[in-house]
Protein backbone atom coordinates (compact mmCIF):
# COMPACT_ATOMS: atom_id res chain seq x y z
CA MET A 1 0.02 0.25 0.26
CA ALA A 2 0.98 3.34 -0.73
CA ASP A 3 2.35 6.03 1.66
CA LYS A 4 0.24 8.54 2.48
CA GLN A 5 2.49 11.27 1.61
CA GLN A 6 1.90 14.74 1.68
CA THR A 7 4.41 17.16 -0.44
CA PHE A 8 5.16 20.81 0.88
CA LEU A 9 6.76 22.69 -1.89
CA PHE A 10 9.66 25.40 -1.20
CA ASP A 11 10.38 28.63 -3.14
CA ASP A 12 13.39 30.15 -3.08
CA SER A 13 12.52 33.16 -5.05
CA PRO A 14 13.74 36.32 -4.03
CA ASP A 15 9.82 37.76 -2.93
CA GLN A 16 9.92 35.46 0.25
CA PRO A 17 10.33 36.85 3.56
CA PRO A 18 13.40 36.28 5.70
CA LEU A 19 13.86 32.80 6.80
CA SER A 20 13.34 33.79 10.75
CA SER A 21 12.41 37.06 12.37
CA PRO A 22 12.19 38.13 15.97
CA MET A 23 9.24 36.45 17.47
CA PRO A 24 7.63 37.56 21.28
CA GLY A 25 7.96 35.52 24.07
CA SER A 26 5.47 33.09 25.28
CA ALA A 27 3.93 31.83 28.42
CA SER A 28 5.13 28.80 30.00
CA HIS A 29 2.26 26.98 30.33
CA ASP A 30 1.13 24.59 28.01
CA PRO A 31 -1.56 25.70 26.15
CA GLN A 32 -2.94 22.33 25.05
CA ALA A 33 -3.25 21.66 28.91
CA SER A 34 -5.69 24.59 29.70
CA ALA A 35 -7.27 24.63 26.16
CA PRO A 36 -7.13 28.26 25.21
CA VAL A 37 -8.54 29.37 21.21
CA ALA A 38 -5.34 30.55 19.66
CA GLU A 39 -4.21 34.07 19.90
CA THR A 40 -1.92 35.25 17.31
CA ASN A 41 0.55 38.00 18.03
CA ALA A 42 3.54 36.91 15.57
CA VAL A 43 1.17 36.60 12.60
CA SER A 44 -2.51 37.35 11.39
CA ALA A 45 -4.40 33.94 11.98
CA ASP A 46 -7.25 32.82 9.48
CA SER A 47 -9.83 32.58 11.96
CA SER A 48 -11.86 30.78 9.65
CA SER A 49 -9.63 28.03 9.08
CA PRO A 50 -10.54 24.58 10.37
CA VAL A 51 -7.03 24.36 11.94
CA ALA A 52 -8.06 27.50 13.82
CA GLY A 53 -7.96 26.70 17.83
CA LYS A 54 -6.88 23.12 17.01
CA ASN A 55 -3.78 21.35 18.50
CA VAL A 56 -1.58 20.31 15.28
CA TYR A 57 1.28 17.69 15.91
CA ILE A 58 4.42 17.38 13.66
CA VAL A 59 6.81 14.14 14.84
CA ASP A 60 10.44 14.15 13.86
CA ALA A 61 10.11 10.65 12.56
CA HIS A 62 13.84 9.71 12.22
CA ALA A 63 14.51 11.52 15.40
CA ALA A 64 12.28 9.12 17.23
CA ILE A 65 12.91 5.88 15.09
CA TYR A 66 16.80 6.41 16.23
CA GLN A 67 16.08 6.99 19.90
CA VAL A 68 13.83 3.94 20.06
CA PHE A 69 16.02 1.89 17.92
CA HIS A 70 19.07 2.37 20.63
CA ALA A 71 16.77 2.14 23.70
CA LEU A 72 15.53 -1.35 22.46
CA ALA A 73 18.59 -2.63 21.01
CA ALA A 74 19.12 -5.49 23.95
CA ALA A 75 15.91 -6.74 23.50
CA ASN A 76 16.57 -8.19 20.55
CA MET A 77 12.90 -7.77 18.73
CA THR A 78 12.80 -9.89 15.74
CA THR A 79 9.81 -11.61 13.82
CA PRO A 80 9.71 -15.04 13.45
CA ARG A 81 11.65 -14.62 10.30
CA GLY A 82 14.51 -13.45 12.34
CA GLU A 83 13.80 -9.54 11.11
CA PRO A 84 14.85 -7.15 13.35
CA VAL A 85 11.43 -4.79 14.39
CA GLY A 86 12.60 -3.28 17.72
CA ALA A 87 12.32 0.32 16.48
CA VAL A 88 9.22 -0.55 14.73
CA HIS A 89 7.48 -1.71 18.03
CA GLY A 90 9.17 1.20 19.68
CA PHE A 91 7.93 3.82 17.40
CA LEU A 92 4.60 2.25 17.65
CA ARG A 93 4.67 2.50 21.27
CA ASP A 94 5.10 6.03 20.87
CA MET A 95 2.50 6.98 18.71
CA LEU A 96 -0.12 5.40 20.61
CA ASP A 97 1.03 7.09 23.57
CA LEU A 98 1.24 10.68 21.71
CA LEU A 99 -2.30 9.78 20.49
CA GLU A 100 -3.57 8.60 23.78
CA LYS A 101 -2.34 10.97 26.18
CA ARG A 102 -2.14 14.18 24.07
CA GLN A 103 -4.96 13.36 21.54
CA PRO A 104 -3.91 15.90 18.76
CA ASP A 105 -6.67 17.27 16.38
CA TYR A 106 -3.56 16.40 13.18
CA LEU A 107 -0.61 14.69 13.56
CA PHE A 108 2.34 14.51 10.72
CA CYS A 109 5.32 12.40 10.82
CA ALA A 110 8.58 14.18 9.08
CA PHE A 111 11.27 11.97 7.15
CA ASP A 112 14.52 13.06 6.21
CA PRO A 113 14.86 11.98 2.54
CA PRO A 114 17.51 10.32 0.91
CA GLY A 115 20.70 11.97 -0.46
CA ASP A 116 22.02 15.57 0.16
CA THR A 117 20.31 18.66 1.15
CA PHE A 118 20.87 22.32 -0.01
CA ARG A 119 22.79 22.38 2.84
CA HIS A 120 25.68 20.33 1.67
CA GLU A 121 25.83 22.47 -1.19
CA LEU A 122 26.76 25.34 1.06
CA TYR A 123 29.09 23.11 2.87
CA ALA A 124 30.58 20.16 2.01
CA ASP A 125 31.58 18.76 5.08
CA TYR A 126 27.77 19.38 6.56
CA LYS A 127 27.09 16.41 8.73
CA ALA A 128 30.35 14.57 7.53
CA ASN A 129 30.97 13.10 11.17
CA ARG A 130 27.37 11.36 10.98
CA GLU A 131 27.56 7.29 10.50
CA SER A 132 25.50 6.26 8.27
CA MET A 133 22.46 4.17 9.04
CA PRO A 134 22.62 0.76 10.78
CA ASP A 135 21.51 -1.92 8.90
CA ASP A 136 19.32 -3.88 11.34
CA LEU A 137 17.65 0.06 11.41
CA ARG A 138 17.32 0.71 7.73
CA SER A 139 15.61 -2.63 7.04
CA GLN A 140 12.77 -1.28 9.51
CA ILE A 141 12.08 2.12 7.87
CA ALA A 142 10.05 0.32 5.26
CA LYS A 143 8.20 -1.33 7.69
CA ILE A 144 7.47 2.13 9.93
CA ARG A 145 5.97 3.60 6.96
CA HIS A 146 3.77 0.89 6.57
CA LEU A 147 2.48 1.39 9.84
CA LEU A 148 1.87 4.66 9.28
CA ASP A 149 -0.04 4.28 6.51
CA LEU A 150 -2.04 1.61 8.48
CA PHE A 151 -2.82 4.47 10.86
CA HIS A 152 -3.84 6.67 8.22
CA LEU A 153 -1.01 8.97 9.13
CA PRO A 154 0.74 11.14 6.24
CA ILE A 155 4.50 10.97 5.77
CA VAL A 156 5.89 14.79 5.10
CA GLU A 157 8.96 14.48 2.66
CA VAL A 158 10.66 17.31 0.97
CA SER A 159 13.56 16.02 -1.68
CA GLY A 160 16.64 18.44 -0.95
CA TYR A 161 15.36 19.46 2.74
CA GLU A 162 15.78 18.05 5.78
CA ALA A 163 12.80 17.04 8.09
CA ASP A 164 13.27 20.31 10.37
CA ASP A 165 12.59 22.54 7.34
CA VAL A 166 9.09 20.43 7.12
CA LEU A 167 8.74 21.08 11.25
CA ALA A 168 9.46 24.64 10.36
CA THR A 169 7.07 25.15 7.53
CA VAL A 170 4.24 23.11 9.27
CA ALA A 171 4.75 25.45 12.06
CA ARG A 172 4.57 28.06 10.39
CA ILE A 173 1.23 27.48 8.44
CA VAL A 174 -0.23 26.08 11.60
CA GLU A 175 -0.02 29.25 13.37
CA GLU A 176 -0.70 31.27 10.18
CA LEU A 177 -4.21 29.42 10.10
CA GLY A 178 -5.04 29.83 13.76
CA GLY A 179 -3.70 26.48 15.15
CA HIS A 180 -1.30 25.67 18.09
CA CYS A 181 1.77 23.75 16.57
CA TYR A 182 3.69 21.48 18.42
CA VAL A 183 6.69 20.06 17.40
CA VAL A 184 7.73 16.57 18.51
CA SER A 185 11.52 16.49 18.12
CA PRO A 186 15.00 16.51 20.49
CA ASP A 187 16.25 18.59 17.99
CA LYS A 188 17.73 21.92 19.89
CA ASP A 189 17.41 23.25 16.38
CA CYS A 190 14.25 23.61 16.45
CA ARG A 191 14.21 25.93 19.56
CA GLN A 192 14.52 28.77 17.06
CA LEU A 193 10.85 28.01 16.13
CA ILE A 194 9.17 28.53 19.22
CA THR A 195 6.67 31.35 19.37
CA GLN A 196 3.42 31.92 21.73
CA HIS A 197 1.66 29.34 19.12
CA VAL A 198 4.34 26.73 18.67
CA SER A 199 5.64 24.83 21.37
CA LEU A 200 8.44 21.74 21.26
CA TYR A 201 7.44 18.49 22.72
CA ASN A 202 9.55 15.97 24.44
CA MET A 203 7.69 12.54 24.50
CA ARG A 204 10.57 10.97 26.47
CA LYS A 205 9.66 13.19 29.42
CA ALA A 206 6.09 14.57 28.49
CA LEU A 207 7.28 18.01 28.70
CA VAL A 208 6.35 20.92 26.77
CA TYR A 209 9.09 23.05 26.14
CA GLN A 210 8.37 27.16 25.70
CA SER A 211 10.19 30.07 25.78
CA GLN A 212 10.53 30.17 29.67
CA GLN A 213 12.38 27.06 29.65
CA LEU A 214 14.70 28.29 26.80
CA VAL A 215 15.42 31.42 29.14
CA GLU A 216 16.43 28.81 31.67
CA ASP A 217 18.63 26.60 29.51
CA TRP A 218 20.21 29.32 27.43
CA GLY A 219 19.35 32.78 28.83
CA ILE A 220 18.11 33.70 25.48
CA ARG A 221 14.89 34.46 23.08
CA PRO A 222 14.00 32.08 20.57
CA ASP A 223 14.63 34.93 18.07
CA GLN A 224 18.36 34.52 19.27
CA VAL A 225 18.58 30.77 18.96
CA VAL A 226 20.15 30.98 15.53
CA ASP A 227 22.51 33.56 16.30
CA PHE A 228 23.33 31.71 19.30
CA GLN A 229 24.06 28.31 17.61
CA SER A 230 25.92 30.33 14.87
CA LEU A 231 28.43 31.65 17.65
CA VAL A 232 28.54 28.02 19.59
CA GLY A 233 28.32 25.60 16.43
CA ASP A 234 27.35 22.13 16.55
CA SER A 235 29.43 19.24 16.32
CA VAL A 236 26.90 16.57 15.64
CA ASP A 237 25.83 18.31 12.30
CA ASN A 238 29.65 19.57 12.11
CA VAL A 239 28.41 23.19 11.96
CA PRO A 240 31.96 25.27 12.68
CA GLY A 241 30.69 27.95 14.82
CA ILE A 242 33.46 30.32 15.89
CA SER A 243 36.68 28.64 18.00
CA GLY A 244 36.78 29.57 21.37
CA ILE A 245 33.14 30.87 21.92
CA GLY A 246 30.93 28.39 24.03
CA PRO A 247 27.52 28.37 25.41
CA LYS A 248 27.94 30.75 28.26
CA THR A 249 30.13 33.17 26.11
CA ALA A 250 27.51 33.43 23.46
CA THR A 251 24.57 33.95 25.95
CA GLU A 252 26.81 36.95 27.37
CA LEU A 253 27.25 38.56 23.86
CA LEU A 254 23.86 37.96 22.91
CA GLN A 255 22.15 39.51 26.12
CA ARG A 256 24.18 42.27 25.50
CA TYR A 257 24.12 42.81 22.30
CA GLU A 258 21.34 41.20 20.77
CA THR A 259 22.27 39.86 17.64
CA LEU A 260 24.94 38.49 15.62
CA GLU A 261 25.33 41.74 13.70
CA GLY A 262 25.33 43.49 17.13
CA ILE A 263 28.33 41.79 18.33
CA PHE A 264 30.28 42.15 15.06
CA GLU A 265 29.48 45.89 15.26
CA HIS A 266 30.77 46.40 18.99
CA VAL A 267 33.57 43.73 18.63
CA GLY A 268 36.06 46.61 19.53
CA GLU A 269 34.65 46.99 22.91
CA ILE A 270 35.11 43.44 24.01
CA LYS A 271 37.93 43.74 26.51
CA GLN A 272 39.03 39.82 26.80
CA LYS A 273 41.47 40.22 23.62
CA LYS A 274 41.88 36.25 22.89
CA ARG A 275 37.84 36.48 22.49
CA GLN A 276 37.91 39.87 20.29
CA GLN A 277 40.40 38.15 18.22
CA ASN A 278 38.42 35.06 18.09
CA LEU A 279 34.89 36.96 16.80
CA ILE A 280 36.95 38.57 14.39
CA ASP A 281 38.59 35.68 12.83
CA GLY A 282 35.22 33.58 13.02
CA ARG A 283 33.34 36.34 11.56
CA ASP A 284 32.99 34.17 7.96
CA SER A 285 32.41 31.08 9.84
CA ALA A 286 29.78 32.15 12.02
CA LEU A 287 27.75 33.47 9.18
CA LEU A 288 27.92 30.40 7.40
CA SER A 289 26.99 28.71 10.38
CA ARG A 290 23.92 30.78 10.25
CA THR A 291 22.99 29.80 7.06
CA LEU A 292 23.38 26.04 7.84
CA VAL A 293 20.95 26.00 11.40
CA ARG A 294 18.66 28.59 10.16
CA LEU A 295 15.49 26.26 9.45
CA ASP A 296 13.78 27.07 6.12
CA LYS A 297 10.04 27.44 6.63
CA ARG A 298 9.40 29.03 3.44
CA GLY A 299 7.32 25.82 2.02
CA THR A 300 3.75 25.94 0.97
CA GLY A 301 1.06 23.38 1.68
CA HIS A 302 -2.04 24.81 3.66
CA ASP A 303 -4.18 22.07 1.52
CA GLY A 304 -2.56 19.45 2.70
CA LEU A 305 -2.92 19.45 6.35
CA ALA A 306 -6.48 18.18 6.23
CA THR A 307 -4.60 14.77 5.40
CA GLY A 308 -3.25 15.09 8.62
CA THR A 309 -6.57 14.72 10.52
CA ILE A 310 -7.17 12.32 13.30
CA GLY A 311 -9.47 10.14 12.09
CA PRO A 312 -11.14 6.66 12.43
CA PHE A 313 -7.78 4.80 14.44
CA ARG A 314 -8.55 7.39 17.39
CA HIS A 315 -11.53 4.62 18.55
CA PRO A 316 -10.46 2.65 20.96
CA ARG A 317 -11.17 -0.67 18.97
CA ARG A 318 -9.00 0.37 15.84
CA ARG A 319 -5.86 1.04 18.58
CA ARG A 320 -6.45 -2.40 19.80
CA THR A 321 -6.76 -3.84 16.21
CA LEU A 322 -3.41 -1.96 15.35
CA SER A 323 -1.70 -3.43 18.70
CA ARG A 324 -2.71 -7.12 17.84
CA ILE A 325 -1.08 -6.61 14.47
CA TRP A 326 2.07 -5.10 15.29
CA LEU A 327 2.85 -5.87 19.12
CA PRO A 328 2.93 -9.79 18.71
CA TRP A 329 5.08 -9.21 15.61
CA ALA A 330 8.16 -8.18 17.83
CA HIS A 331 9.37 -10.75 20.02
CA ARG A 332 12.90 -11.45 21.90
CA THR A 333 15.38 -14.07 21.00
CA PRO A 334 18.44 -14.64 23.36
């Protein structure tokens, strides 16, 4: 059966708005817990949209799959034919748990497409340190996609763009339509997406992450996340940043000068000579890093949101049927 796949298009024309813009802070409570009608302050919401006032969840599928793959590796779950299915079992459990506890109105799963993305064209060493997907996991991806098809959950995947860009695009579209978007991802890059109507959700901790938590962790606002990461870099994705500038220093600089441009404009005021020189020498590296870490939210696909409407599988009988199909499929081997 074919994947229920929704394509979100990306337009690189110069008429598009900037990839990111300053966003105001948000309250620290979970909007879904108090179930408010969404009020937008960053964008003009479409109150006539069926998404208005609804909760839309977009899952970073590969991140969740990798987590459960490693967490359940020791269990050696296989089919009777000896095929590994630990990640399939774990991902199913995640989806059922998300549906049961969070009860989303819309749900999507974003996948990374095969091959390079536009970031590799900008920087050939982007993610050069990443190991290839383990064979035992690679063989499970098709099963997981089939599982999502059984759930009637759309897979969102765009050639040349990372899943994070899809998360950013869906978050922007949902906010424009007056809904609240929950980005289900552990990736710190996604902290740049936080607004009053976009929150992060950590499935492992059942934690909603908003601007207050960001201030507590990094001491900055959501609109400063890209510049923070541009200074610090990211060894996992091989984003260079600036040598000698760590999280504490980046926070201090942004609290004082607000932006990356502000830091470079006032670099002569920095009294620590080594830090000053590091910033001067690392300016080009920081600007490149900003291009790499900034998520592209310019995709289009408002009409595609309808495909993520939660439908018949919300019914307990449907969930039990799916559980019988998939849960017994995995058993432990010695």
